[in-house]
Amino acid sequence: MVGIDFGTLSGRAVVVRASDGTHLGEAVHAYSNGVVETTLPGAVTALAPDTALQVPDDYRDVLRRAVPEALATAGVPAHSVVGIGVDFTACTVLPTTADGTPLAELPDLAARPHAYPKLWKHHAAQPQADQITTLARERGEPWLARYGGKISAEWQFAKALQVLQEDPEVYDRAERWIEAADWIVWQLCGHETRNISTAGYKGIHQDGAYPDRDFLAALHPRFADFARDKLEHPISQLGERAGGLTARAAAWTGLPEGIAVAVGNIDAHATAAAAQTVEPGRMLAVMGTSTCHLVNSESLAEVPGMCGAVRDGIIPGLWGYEAGQSGVGDIFAWFTRTGVPGDYAQEAAAQGLSAHELLAARAADQPVGGHGLVALDWHSGNRSVLVDHGLSGVIAGLTLATRPEEIYRALVEATAFGTRTIVETCERNGVPVHDITVAGGLVASPFVMGIYADVLRRPLHATDSDQGPALGAAIHAAVAAGAHPTIQKAAVAMGRVRRDAFTPDPGRADAYDALYAVYTELHDHFGRGASDALHRLRRIRNATLEGNR
Ligand SMILES: Nc1ncnc2c1ncn2[C@@H]1O[C@H](COP(=O)(O)OP(=O)(O)O)[C@@H](O)[C@H]1O
Ligand SMILES: O=C(CO)[C@@H](O)[C@@H](O)COP(=O)(O)O
C-alpha cells in the first residue's frame, strides 16, 4: 500500500505491507513554495496580514517525486502496490473550475491571491467567521452546537465568504470550492469525490446537509447558492474506494493504472487508524506544527469550543470529536527563530544540537515553576475551546533574570495546559477520555512529552511510526483495496503503538496544578471577555499594516 501525508511544508509518502503495516520505504518532498505568507511567487505586493496560501502544483510534485522515491527505497516492484490513500491538512481549500483546474493555474488569475489554496492556518477570515457565528446564533441554527457554538476562521465557509467579499470575480469563477484532500484524490482518480470528514468538520455538513440557502443569503445575497453551486456532491465514507488510478497519475507516481484510490481524509483523522485509537474514549493528540485532538464516542454531546462532532467523521459508526490547538510546534519554532541569543546558537552548533534540543537540555532539570512564568499558547490564535483567531500569545512573569530556556519551557508548558483545558472540557461535557495516545513530530522530544505527561497527570501511549498520518492513509488504502474489511480491523493489523511511552511524575504533576490554575485564570481573563486587550492590539496592528500597504 502507498500512503501520502500532505503536511504544512512537505508531503511524505510511505510504502507499507497490507498484512501487518511493516514499513518498507518512504520519501519526503518539501513544497517548493512552502507557505506563501508575504508575497505571491514572483510578485512584490505584500499579502494581507494572517494570509497563508499554497501553490497547487507543489502538491502534484509530491506525487511525481516522493511516491517514486518511496517505491525505490522500499525496493518492491510497482505492480505489487494495490492501493493508494492520502491525507491532507485541513481546512486547506481551493477554488477550481468544473474540471478541477485550480484557479491559481489560470493565467489571468495567477496574480490574484484569492485564486490560491488557502492553507488551514490562513486566519485572515476571522471577520467572516464572526459574521457566520453571530448570524447562526441569532437564527438558532441547529448545527452551531455541533461546533462548540462557534465557527472557525479556518473553515470552508469563512474562507469562501472572504473571497466573495474581497475578490468577487475570483468567487464567481470558482465553479468548485474543494478541500485539498478531495482535490488531490481528484488528481489521482480523475473525478470529484467529497469525504465525510472534511465535509463535516470543515464544511458544516451535518445530518446530510450544508447550511441552508436562507442562512447563506442572509450572510451575503450572492452567497445564497454557495453550497448548492460550489460544494454539493455525494458524500463518501472513509475507507471507501474513490476510484481507480488514472493513466496520468500512474505516469506521475510510477504505480499501476487502475489500483484503488481511497477517499481523502484529514491528516489527524488518518492518524487515528495508525494509532489504533478507533474505539470510544481513546483520545489521539497529533502533535506537530499544530495539535489535533480526536476522540470517538457512541453518543452525541455538545461540547463548548469543540471543532466539531461529526457522525462517521473519524470511524464509520461512531461520533467523532475533534478539538485542536492552532499553534504548538509552530510556537516553539517561532521562539527558536526569534528568542535565541548568538552565544546559544554558537553552543548549539558546537554541540551539534538544534536550537530546540539546546533549549530543552538547558530547561530540562529546572524545578517546575522555578521560572515564575506562565504563557498563553495563542500565537496562532485559539482553535479550542475559545475558537478565536483574534487572540494572540502572552507571557506573564518575565523578570530581568528570565533566561531564554525558561521562556521556551513556559511556551511548551502553555501548550500542555491548552491540551489539558481541551481534555477537561470534553470530560465535563459528556465525552469521556479514557486514555491518550500521542503522535506527530513532537513525540520525538522526550522533553516536550515529559511535560505533557506531568501536566495531564496520565501515562501517554505513542504511535510507533515516524509517519503516523501516512501510515493511516495507507491503512485507509488497504480498506479501499479490499485487503481488510473495516478501518478498525485494518488498524489492529497495521497500526503501531507503544503503550505507556511517557509516564507522569506525581511530584511534578502536583506542582503543575498550581501553574495550571494561573494559566486558567489568564486564559479566562484574556479569552472570555474580561479584557479585550488582545483584540484591540490585533485591530491596531491590522489598521497600521493596512495603512502602510
Ligand atoms: N526537538 C523539538 N522540540 C520541539 N519542537 C520541535 C522539535 N523539532 C521540531 N519541532 C517542531 O515540530 C513541528 C513539526 O512537526 P511535524 O509533526 O514534523 O510537522 P507537521 O505538523 O507539519 O506535520 C515544527 O513546528 C517544529 O518547530
Ligand atoms: O486542523 C487540522 C486537522 O483538522 C490539521 O490539518 C492542521 O492543524 C494542520 O496539521 P499539522 O500541524 O500540519 O500536522
Coordinates of C-alpha atoms and ligand atoms in Angstrom, one line a residue:
M1 CA 0.0 0.0 0.0
V2 CA 1.1 3.6 -0.5
G3 CA 0.0 6.3 1.9
I4 CA 0.8 10.0 1.3
D5 CA 0.6 12.7 4.0
F6 CA 0.3 16.2 2.7
G7 CA 1.6 18.4 5.5
T8 CA 2.1 22.1 6.0
L9 CA 5.5 22.3 4.4
S10 CA 6.0 18.9 2.7
G11 CA 4.4 15.7 1.5
R12 CA 5.6 12.3 2.7
A13 CA 4.9 9.0 1.0
V14 CA 5.3 5.6 2.7
V15 CA 5.1 2.1 1.3
V16 CA 3.8 -0.4 3.8
R17 CA 2.8 -4.1 3.8
A18 CA -1.0 -4.5 3.9
S19 CA -0.9 -7.6 6.1
D20 CA 0.9 -6.1 9.1
G21 CA 1.8 -2.5 8.3
T22 CA 5.5 -3.2 8.0
H23 CA 7.2 0.0 6.8
L24 CA 9.1 -0.8 3.6
G25 CA 10.1 2.6 2.3
E26 CA 9.4 6.3 2.5
A27 CA 10.3 9.7 0.9
V28 CA 9.6 13.3 1.7
H29 CA 9.2 16.2 -0.8
A30 CA 9.3 19.7 0.5
Y31 CA 6.9 22.1 -1.3
S32 CA 9.0 24.5 -3.4
N33 CA 6.9 27.4 -2.4
G34 CA 6.2 26.3 1.2
V35 CA 3.6 28.5 2.9
V36 CA 3.0 31.7 0.9
E37 CA 2.6 34.4 3.5
T38 CA 4.4 37.5 2.4
T39 CA 4.0 37.8 -1.4
L40 CA 2.8 35.6 -4.2
P41 CA 5.6 33.7 -6.0
G42 CA 7.4 36.2 -8.3
A43 CA 5.4 39.1 -7.1
V44 CA 6.2 42.1 -4.8
T45 CA 2.9 43.2 -3.5
A46 CA 2.6 42.4 0.2
L47 CA -0.2 40.0 1.1
A48 CA -2.7 40.9 3.8
P49 CA -1.9 40.1 7.4
D50 CA -2.7 36.5 8.5
T51 CA -2.7 35.2 4.9
A52 CA -1.4 31.7 4.4
L53 CA -1.6 30.3 0.8
Q54 CA -0.1 27.4 -1.1
V55 CA 0.7 26.6 -4.7
P56 CA -1.3 23.6 -6.1
D57 CA 1.5 22.2 -8.3
D58 CA 3.6 21.7 -5.2
Y59 CA 1.1 19.1 -4.2
R60 CA 1.4 17.3 -7.6
D61 CA 5.2 17.4 -7.2
V62 CA 4.8 15.1 -4.1
L63 CA 3.1 12.6 -6.4
R64 CA 5.8 13.0 -9.0
R65 CA 8.7 12.8 -6.7
A66 CA 8.0 11.4 -3.2
V67 CA 6.0 8.4 -4.4
P68 CA 8.6 7.0 -6.9
E69 CA 11.3 7.7 -4.4
A70 CA 9.5 5.8 -1.7
L71 CA 8.9 2.9 -4.0
A72 CA 12.6 2.9 -4.9
T73 CA 13.7 2.9 -1.2
A74 CA 11.1 0.1 -0.5
G75 CA 12.7 -2.0 -3.2
V76 CA 9.3 -3.5 -4.1
P77 CA 8.0 -3.8 -7.7
A78 CA 5.4 -1.2 -8.5
H79 CA 3.0 -3.9 -9.6
S80 CA 2.8 -5.2 -6.0
V81 CA 1.1 -2.0 -4.9
V82 CA -2.7 -2.4 -5.0
G83 CA -3.9 0.8 -3.3
I84 CA -3.1 4.4 -2.5
G85 CA -4.5 6.7 0.1
V86 CA -3.9 10.3 1.1
D87 CA -4.4 12.6 4.0
F88 CA -4.2 16.4 3.9
T89 CA -4.0 19.3 6.3
A90 CA -7.5 20.8 6.7
C91 CA -9.2 23.0 6.1
T92 CA -6.9 23.7 3.2
V93 CA -9.3 24.6 0.5
L94 CA -9.1 25.9 -3.1
P95 CA -11.3 27.3 -5.9
T96 CA -11.3 25.4 -9.1
T97 CA -13.1 25.2 -12.4
A98 CA -15.7 22.4 -13.0
D99 CA -12.9 20.1 -14.2
G100 CA -10.8 20.6 -11.1
T101 CA -8.3 23.1 -12.6
P102 CA -7.1 25.3 -9.7
L103 CA -8.0 29.0 -10.5
A104 CA -4.4 29.8 -9.5
E105 CA -3.3 28.0 -12.6
L106 CA -5.4 30.1 -15.0
P107 CA -3.1 32.7 -16.5
D108 CA -5.4 35.6 -16.0
L109 CA -6.0 34.8 -12.3
A110 CA -2.4 33.8 -11.3
A111 CA -1.7 37.2 -9.8
R112 CA -4.8 37.1 -7.6
P113 CA -4.2 35.9 -4.0
H114 CA -7.8 34.7 -3.6
A115 CA -7.3 32.3 -6.5
Y116 CA -4.8 30.3 -4.5
P117 CA -5.4 27.4 -2.0
K118 CA -6.0 28.8 1.5
L119 CA -3.9 26.8 3.9
W120 CA -5.5 25.6 7.2
K121 CA -3.7 28.3 9.1
H122 CA -4.9 31.2 6.9
H123 CA -6.5 33.2 9.6
A124 CA -7.5 36.3 7.7
A125 CA -11.1 35.2 7.5
Q126 CA -11.8 35.9 11.2
P127 CA -14.3 38.7 10.4
Q128 CA -16.3 36.4 8.2
A129 CA -16.1 33.6 10.8
D130 CA -17.5 36.1 13.4
Q131 CA -20.3 37.1 11.0
I132 CA -21.2 33.4 10.4
T133 CA -21.2 32.6 14.2
T134 CA -23.3 35.7 15.0
L135 CA -25.9 35.0 12.4
A136 CA -26.1 31.4 13.3
R137 CA -26.7 32.3 17.0
E138 CA -29.3 34.9 16.1
R139 CA -31.2 32.4 13.9
G140 CA -30.7 29.5 16.3
E141 CA -29.1 27.3 13.6
P142 CA -29.2 23.7 15.0
W143 CA -25.8 22.9 13.6
L144 CA -23.9 25.5 15.6
A145 CA -23.9 23.4 18.8
R146 CA -22.0 20.7 16.9
Y147 CA -19.2 23.1 16.5
G148 CA -19.0 24.1 20.2
G149 CA -21.0 27.3 19.5
K150 CA -18.5 28.9 17.1
I151 CA -17.5 28.6 13.5
S152 CA -13.7 28.9 12.9
A153 CA -11.9 31.2 10.6
E154 CA -10.0 28.2 9.4
W155 CA -13.0 26.6 7.8
Q156 CA -14.6 26.5 4.3
F157 CA -17.5 28.9 4.7
A158 CA -15.4 31.7 6.4
K159 CA -12.7 31.4 3.8
A160 CA -15.1 31.4 0.8
L161 CA -17.1 34.3 2.2
Q162 CA -13.8 36.2 2.4
V163 CA -13.2 35.5 -1.3
L164 CA -16.7 36.7 -2.2
Q165 CA -16.3 39.9 -0.1
E166 CA -12.8 40.8 -1.2
D167 CA -12.5 39.4 -4.8
P168 CA -16.0 38.7 -6.2
E169 CA -14.6 37.9 -9.7
V170 CA -12.5 35.0 -8.3
Y171 CA -15.5 33.9 -6.3
D172 CA -17.7 33.9 -9.5
R173 CA -15.1 32.0 -11.5
A174 CA -14.8 29.3 -8.8
E175 CA -17.1 26.5 -10.1
R176 CA -16.0 24.2 -7.2
W177 CA -14.7 25.1 -3.7
I178 CA -13.0 22.0 -2.6
E179 CA -10.8 20.7 0.2
A180 CA -7.3 19.9 -1.0
A181 CA -7.8 16.4 0.4
D182 CA -10.5 15.8 -2.1
W183 CA -8.8 17.8 -4.9
I184 CA -5.7 15.6 -4.7
V185 CA -7.9 12.5 -4.9
W186 CA -9.5 14.0 -8.0
Q187 CA -6.0 14.4 -9.4
L188 CA -5.4 10.7 -8.7
C189 CA -8.6 9.1 -9.9
G190 CA -9.9 11.6 -12.4
H191 CA -13.2 12.5 -10.8
E192 CA -14.5 14.6 -7.9
T193 CA -15.3 13.0 -4.5
R194 CA -16.1 14.6 -1.2
N195 CA -15.1 12.8 2.0
I196 CA -17.4 12.9 5.0
S197 CA -14.6 14.1 7.3
T198 CA -13.7 17.4 5.8
A199 CA -17.3 18.0 4.8
G200 CA -18.4 17.5 8.4
Y201 CA -15.6 19.2 10.3
K202 CA -14.7 22.0 8.0
G203 CA -17.7 22.3 5.7
I204 CA -20.6 22.4 8.3
H205 CA -22.2 19.3 6.6
Q206 CA -24.5 17.8 9.3
D207 CA -27.3 15.3 9.0
G208 CA -26.8 15.2 5.3
A209 CA -27.0 18.9 4.5
Y210 CA -25.0 22.1 4.4
P211 CA -26.3 25.3 6.0
D212 CA -29.5 26.3 4.1
R213 CA -30.0 28.9 1.4
D214 CA -31.7 31.4 3.6
F215 CA -28.9 31.4 6.0
L216 CA -26.3 31.8 3.3
A217 CA -28.3 34.6 1.7
A218 CA -28.5 36.4 5.0
L219 CA -24.7 36.4 5.1
H220 CA -24.5 38.0 1.7
P221 CA -27.1 37.9 -1.1
R222 CA -24.6 36.5 -3.5
F223 CA -23.6 33.7 -1.1
A224 CA -27.1 32.2 -1.2
D225 CA -26.2 29.4 -3.6
F226 CA -22.6 28.8 -2.5
A227 CA -23.3 25.3 -1.1
R228 CA -25.5 24.2 -3.9
D229 CA -23.3 25.5 -6.7
K230 CA -19.7 25.0 -5.4
L231 CA -19.8 22.3 -2.7
E232 CA -22.8 20.0 -3.3
H233 CA -21.7 16.5 -4.2
P234 CA -22.4 13.0 -2.9
I235 CA -20.5 12.4 0.3
S236 CA -18.2 9.4 0.6
Q237 CA -17.5 7.4 3.7
L238 CA -13.9 6.9 5.0
G239 CA -12.2 3.8 3.7
E240 CA -14.3 3.7 0.5
R241 CA -12.7 3.4 -2.9
A242 CA -12.9 6.8 -4.7
G243 CA -11.9 5.3 -8.0
G244 CA -9.0 3.8 -9.9
L245 CA -5.7 5.5 -10.5
T246 CA -5.7 7.2 -13.9
A247 CA -3.1 6.7 -16.6
R248 CA -1.9 10.3 -15.9
A249 CA -1.5 9.7 -12.2
A250 CA 0.1 6.3 -12.9
A251 CA 2.7 8.1 -15.0
W252 CA 3.4 10.6 -12.3
T253 CA 3.7 8.1 -9.5
G254 CA 5.1 5.0 -11.2
L255 CA 2.2 3.0 -9.8
P256 CA 0.0 0.7 -11.8
E257 CA -3.0 2.3 -13.5
G258 CA -6.4 1.3 -12.0
I259 CA -5.3 0.5 -8.5
A260 CA -7.7 1.5 -5.7
V261 CA -7.6 5.2 -4.7
A262 CA -9.1 5.7 -1.2
V263 CA -11.4 8.5 -0.3
G264 CA -9.5 11.5 1.0
N265 CA -9.1 12.3 4.7
I266 CA -7.8 14.8 7.2
D267 CA -4.2 14.2 8.4
A268 CA -5.0 13.8 12.1
H269 CA -8.0 11.6 11.3
A270 CA -6.0 9.2 9.2
T271 CA -3.5 9.0 12.1
A272 CA -6.3 7.6 14.4
A273 CA -6.1 4.3 12.4
A274 CA -2.3 4.2 12.7
A275 CA -2.6 4.9 16.5
Q276 CA -5.3 2.4 16.9
T277 CA -7.5 5.0 18.7
V278 CA -10.6 3.8 16.9
E279 CA -12.7 2.8 20.0
P280 CA -14.8 5.2 22.1
G281 CA -12.9 7.1 24.7
R282 CA -9.4 6.8 23.3
M283 CA -8.1 10.2 22.6
L284 CA -5.4 10.9 20.0
A285 CA -3.3 14.0 20.1
V286 CA -1.5 14.6 16.8
M287 CA 1.3 17.0 17.8
G288 CA 3.3 18.9 15.3
T289 CA 3.1 22.4 13.8
S290 CA -0.4 22.4 15.5
T291 CA -2.2 19.8 17.6
C292 CA -5.4 18.0 16.7
H293 CA -7.2 16.1 19.5
L294 CA -9.6 13.4 18.3
V295 CA -11.8 11.1 20.3
N296 CA -14.7 8.8 19.3
S297 CA -17.9 8.4 21.3
E298 CA -21.1 6.3 20.9
S299 CA -23.3 9.3 21.6
L300 CA -23.7 12.9 20.6
A301 CA -22.8 15.6 23.2
E302 CA -22.5 19.3 22.9
V303 CA -19.0 20.4 23.9
P304 CA -18.2 24.1 24.1
G305 CA -15.4 25.1 21.7
M306 CA -15.3 21.7 20.0
C307 CA -14.1 22.0 16.4
G308 CA -16.7 19.5 15.5
A309 CA -18.8 16.5 16.4
V310 CA -19.4 14.5 13.2
R311 CA -21.2 11.2 12.8
D312 CA -18.8 8.8 11.0
G313 CA -16.3 11.6 10.9
I314 CA -13.3 9.6 12.2
I315 CA -14.6 6.0 12.1
P316 CA -17.8 4.8 10.5
G317 CA -20.5 4.1 13.1
L318 CA -19.2 6.5 15.8
W319 CA -19.5 10.2 16.6
G320 CA -16.0 11.7 16.1
Y321 CA -15.0 14.7 18.1
E322 CA -12.2 17.0 17.1
A323 CA -10.6 19.8 19.1
G324 CA -7.2 21.4 18.5
Q325 CA -4.6 24.0 19.1
S326 CA -3.6 26.1 16.0
G327 CA -0.1 26.7 17.2
V328 CA 2.2 24.2 19.1
G329 CA 5.5 23.2 17.3
D330 CA 5.0 26.5 15.4
I331 CA 5.2 28.4 18.6
F332 CA 8.4 26.6 19.7
A333 CA 9.8 27.2 16.2
W334 CA 9.0 30.9 16.4
F335 CA 10.9 31.1 19.7
T336 CA 14.0 29.3 18.3
R337 CA 13.9 31.8 15.4
T338 CA 13.5 35.0 17.4
G339 CA 14.5 34.3 21.0
V340 CA 17.9 32.6 20.8
P341 CA 20.9 34.8 21.5
G342 CA 24.1 34.4 19.5
D343 CA 26.0 32.6 22.2
Y344 CA 23.2 30.0 22.4
A345 CA 23.3 29.5 18.7
Q346 CA 27.1 29.0 18.8
E347 CA 26.8 26.5 21.6
A348 CA 24.1 24.6 19.8
A349 CA 26.3 24.4 16.7
A350 CA 29.4 23.4 18.7
Q351 CA 27.4 20.5 20.4
G352 CA 25.7 19.5 17.1
L353 CA 22.2 20.3 18.6
S354 CA 19.2 22.0 17.1
A355 CA 18.1 25.1 18.9
H356 CA 15.1 23.1 20.2
E357 CA 17.4 20.5 21.7
L358 CA 19.7 23.0 23.3
L359 CA 16.9 24.9 24.9
A360 CA 15.3 21.7 26.1
A361 CA 18.6 20.4 27.5
R362 CA 19.1 23.7 29.5
A363 CA 15.5 23.7 30.7
A364 CA 15.0 20.1 31.5
D365 CA 16.3 20.0 35.0
Q366 CA 14.6 23.1 36.3
P367 CA 12.1 22.6 39.1
V368 CA 8.5 23.0 38.0
G369 CA 7.5 26.7 38.5
G370 CA 11.2 27.7 39.1
H371 CA 11.0 30.2 36.1
G372 CA 8.0 32.0 37.6
L373 CA 6.3 32.1 34.2
V374 CA 3.0 31.2 32.6
A375 CA 2.3 31.7 28.9
L376 CA -0.8 31.6 26.8
D377 CA -0.4 29.5 23.7
W378 CA -2.3 31.7 21.3
H379 CA 0.5 32.8 18.9
S380 CA -1.6 31.3 16.1
G381 CA -4.9 32.1 17.7
N382 CA -7.1 29.7 19.7
R383 CA -8.9 26.9 17.9
S384 CA -10.4 25.2 21.1
V385 CA -12.0 25.9 23.4
L386 CA -12.3 29.7 22.7
V387 CA -12.4 29.4 18.9
D388 CA -10.9 32.9 18.3
H389 CA -8.1 33.7 16.0
G390 CA -8.1 37.3 17.1
L391 CA -6.3 36.2 20.2
S392 CA -2.5 36.2 20.5
G393 CA 0.2 34.9 22.7
V394 CA 1.0 36.1 26.2
I395 CA 4.0 35.6 28.5
A396 CA 3.4 36.6 32.2
G397 CA 6.0 36.7 34.9
L398 CA 9.1 38.0 33.0
T399 CA 11.9 39.5 35.0
L400 CA 15.4 40.7 34.3
A401 CA 16.6 37.3 35.4
T402 CA 14.5 35.3 32.9
R403 CA 16.5 33.2 30.6
P404 CA 15.6 32.1 27.0
E405 CA 15.3 28.4 28.0
E406 CA 12.8 29.4 30.7
I407 CA 10.6 31.2 28.2
Y408 CA 10.9 28.2 25.9
R409 CA 9.9 25.9 28.7
A410 CA 7.0 28.1 29.6
L411 CA 5.8 28.0 26.0
V412 CA 5.9 24.2 25.9
E413 CA 4.0 24.2 29.2
A414 CA 1.4 26.6 27.9
T415 CA 0.6 24.2 25.0
A416 CA 0.3 21.3 27.5
F417 CA -2.1 23.4 29.6
G418 CA -4.0 24.1 26.4
T419 CA -4.4 20.4 25.8
R420 CA -5.4 19.8 29.5
T421 CA -8.1 22.5 29.0
I422 CA -9.4 20.6 26.0
V423 CA -9.4 17.2 27.8
E424 CA -11.2 18.6 30.8
T425 CA -13.8 20.4 28.6
C426 CA -14.5 17.1 26.8
E427 CA -14.9 15.1 30.1
R428 CA -17.1 17.8 31.7
N429 CA -19.4 17.8 28.8
G430 CA -20.2 14.1 28.2
V431 CA -17.3 12.9 26.1
P432 CA -15.2 10.5 28.2
V433 CA -11.4 10.4 27.7
H434 CA -10.2 7.0 29.0
D435 CA -6.7 7.3 27.7
I436 CA -4.5 9.4 25.5
T437 CA -2.2 8.4 22.6
V438 CA 0.3 10.9 21.1
A439 CA 1.5 11.0 17.5
G440 CA 3.3 13.5 15.3
G441 CA 6.7 15.1 15.1
L442 CA 6.8 16.3 18.7
V443 CA 6.7 12.7 20.1
A444 CA 10.4 12.6 19.3
S445 CA 11.0 15.2 22.0
P446 CA 11.2 13.5 25.5
F447 CA 11.3 17.0 27.0
V448 CA 8.0 18.0 25.5
M449 CA 6.4 14.7 26.1
G450 CA 7.5 14.5 29.7
I451 CA 5.9 17.9 30.4
Y452 CA 2.7 16.7 28.7
A453 CA 2.5 13.5 30.9
D454 CA 3.1 15.6 34.0
V455 CA 0.6 18.3 33.1
L456 CA -2.1 15.8 32.0
R457 CA -1.4 13.6 35.0
R458 CA -1.6 10.5 32.8
P459 CA 0.6 8.0 31.1
L460 CA 0.7 8.6 27.4
H461 CA 0.8 6.0 24.7
A462 CA 2.6 6.9 21.5
T463 CA 2.4 5.8 17.9
D464 CA 5.4 3.7 17.0
S465 CA 5.8 5.1 13.5
D466 CA 7.6 8.3 12.4
Q467 CA 5.0 8.6 9.7
G468 CA 1.7 8.2 11.5
P469 CA -0.6 10.1 9.1
A470 CA 0.9 8.5 6.0
L471 CA 0.6 5.0 7.7
G472 CA -3.0 5.9 8.4
A473 CA -3.6 6.9 4.8
A474 CA -2.1 3.5 3.8
I475 CA -4.5 1.8 6.2
H476 CA -7.4 3.6 4.5
A477 CA -6.0 2.4 1.2
A478 CA -5.9 -1.1 2.4
V479 CA -9.6 -1.0 3.3
A480 CA -10.4 0.7 -0.1
A481 CA -8.5 -2.0 -1.9
G482 CA -10.3 -4.8 0.0
A483 CA -7.3 -6.1 1.9
H484 CA -9.1 -5.5 5.3
P485 CA -12.9 -5.3 5.8
T486 CA -13.0 -2.3 8.1
I487 CA -10.8 0.6 9.3
Q488 CA -10.9 -0.9 12.8
K489 CA -9.7 -4.3 11.6
A490 CA -7.1 -2.8 9.4
A491 CA -5.9 -0.6 12.4
V492 CA -5.4 -3.7 14.6
A493 CA -3.4 -5.4 11.8
M494 CA -1.4 -2.4 10.6
G495 CA -1.3 0.2 13.4
R496 CA 1.7 0.7 15.6
V497 CA 1.6 1.8 19.3
R498 CA 3.9 1.9 22.3
R499 CA 1.8 1.7 25.4
D500 CA 2.8 4.0 28.4
A501 CA 5.6 5.5 26.4
F502 CA 5.7 8.6 28.8
T503 CA 4.6 8.4 32.4
P504 CA 3.9 11.3 34.8
D505 CA 5.9 12.1 38.0
P506 CA 3.5 12.6 40.8
G507 CA 5.5 15.4 42.4
R508 CA 5.9 17.4 39.2
A509 CA 2.2 16.8 38.4
D510 CA 1.2 18.3 41.7
A511 CA 3.5 21.3 41.1
Y512 CA 1.9 21.8 37.7
D513 CA -1.5 22.1 39.1
A514 CA -0.6 25.4 40.7
L515 CA 0.7 26.7 37.3
Y516 CA -2.3 25.4 35.5
A517 CA -4.6 27.4 37.9
V518 CA -2.7 30.6 36.8
Y519 CA -3.0 29.5 33.2
T520 CA -6.7 29.1 33.5
E521 CA -7.1 32.5 35.2
L522 CA -5.2 34.2 32.4
H523 CA -7.0 32.1 29.8
D524 CA -10.4 33.2 31.0
H525 CA -9.3 36.8 31.6
F526 CA -8.0 37.4 28.1
G527 CA -10.1 34.9 26.3
R528 CA -13.6 35.1 27.8
G529 CA -14.3 38.8 27.7
A530 CA -12.9 40.3 31.0
S531 CA -10.2 42.0 28.9
D532 CA -10.4 42.9 25.2
A533 CA -6.7 43.9 25.1
L534 CA -5.6 41.2 22.7
H535 CA -8.3 42.0 20.2
R536 CA -7.6 45.7 20.4
L537 CA -3.9 45.1 19.7
R538 CA -4.8 43.0 16.7
R539 CA -7.1 45.7 15.4
I540 CA -4.4 48.4 15.9
R541 CA -1.8 46.1 14.1
N542 CA -4.1 45.4 11.2
A543 CA -5.1 49.0 10.7
T544 CA -1.5 50.1 10.8
L545 CA -0.3 47.5 8.4
E546 CA -3.3 48.1 6.1
G547 CA -2.4 51.8 6.1
N548 CA 1.2 51.0 5.1
R549 CA 0.4 48.6 2.2
Ligands
LIG1 N1 13.0 18.9 19.2 C1 11.9 19.6 19.0 N2 11.3 20.1 20.1 C2 10.2 20.9 20.0 N3 9.6 21.1 18.8 C3 10.2 20.7 17.7 C4 11.4 19.9 17.7 N4 11.7 19.6 16.5 C5 10.7 20.1 15.7 N5 9.8 20.8 16.4 C6 8.6 21.4 15.9 O1 7.7 20.4 15.4 C7 7.0 20.9 14.3 C8 7.0 19.9 13.1 O2 6.2 18.8 13.5 P1 5.8 17.7 12.4 O3 4.9 16.8 13.1 O4 7.1 17.1 11.9 O5 5.2 18.5 11.2 P2 3.7 18.8 10.7 O6 2.9 19.2 11.9 O7 3.9 20.0 9.8 O8 3.3 17.6 10.1 C9 7.6 22.3 13.9 O9 6.8 23.3 14.2 C10 8.9 22.3 14.7 O10 9.2 23.6 15.1
LIG2 O1 -6.6 21.1 11.5 C1 -6.2 20.1 11.1 C2 -7.0 18.9 11.1 O2 -8.3 19.2 11.4 C3 -4.7 19.9 10.7 O3 -4.8 19.6 9.4 C4 -3.9 21.2 10.8 O4 -3.9 21.5 12.2 C5 -2.5 21.0 10.3 O5 -1.9 20.0 10.9 P1 -0.2 19.9 11.1 O6 0.1 20.6 12.3 O7 0.4 20.4 9.8 O8 0.0 18.4 11.2

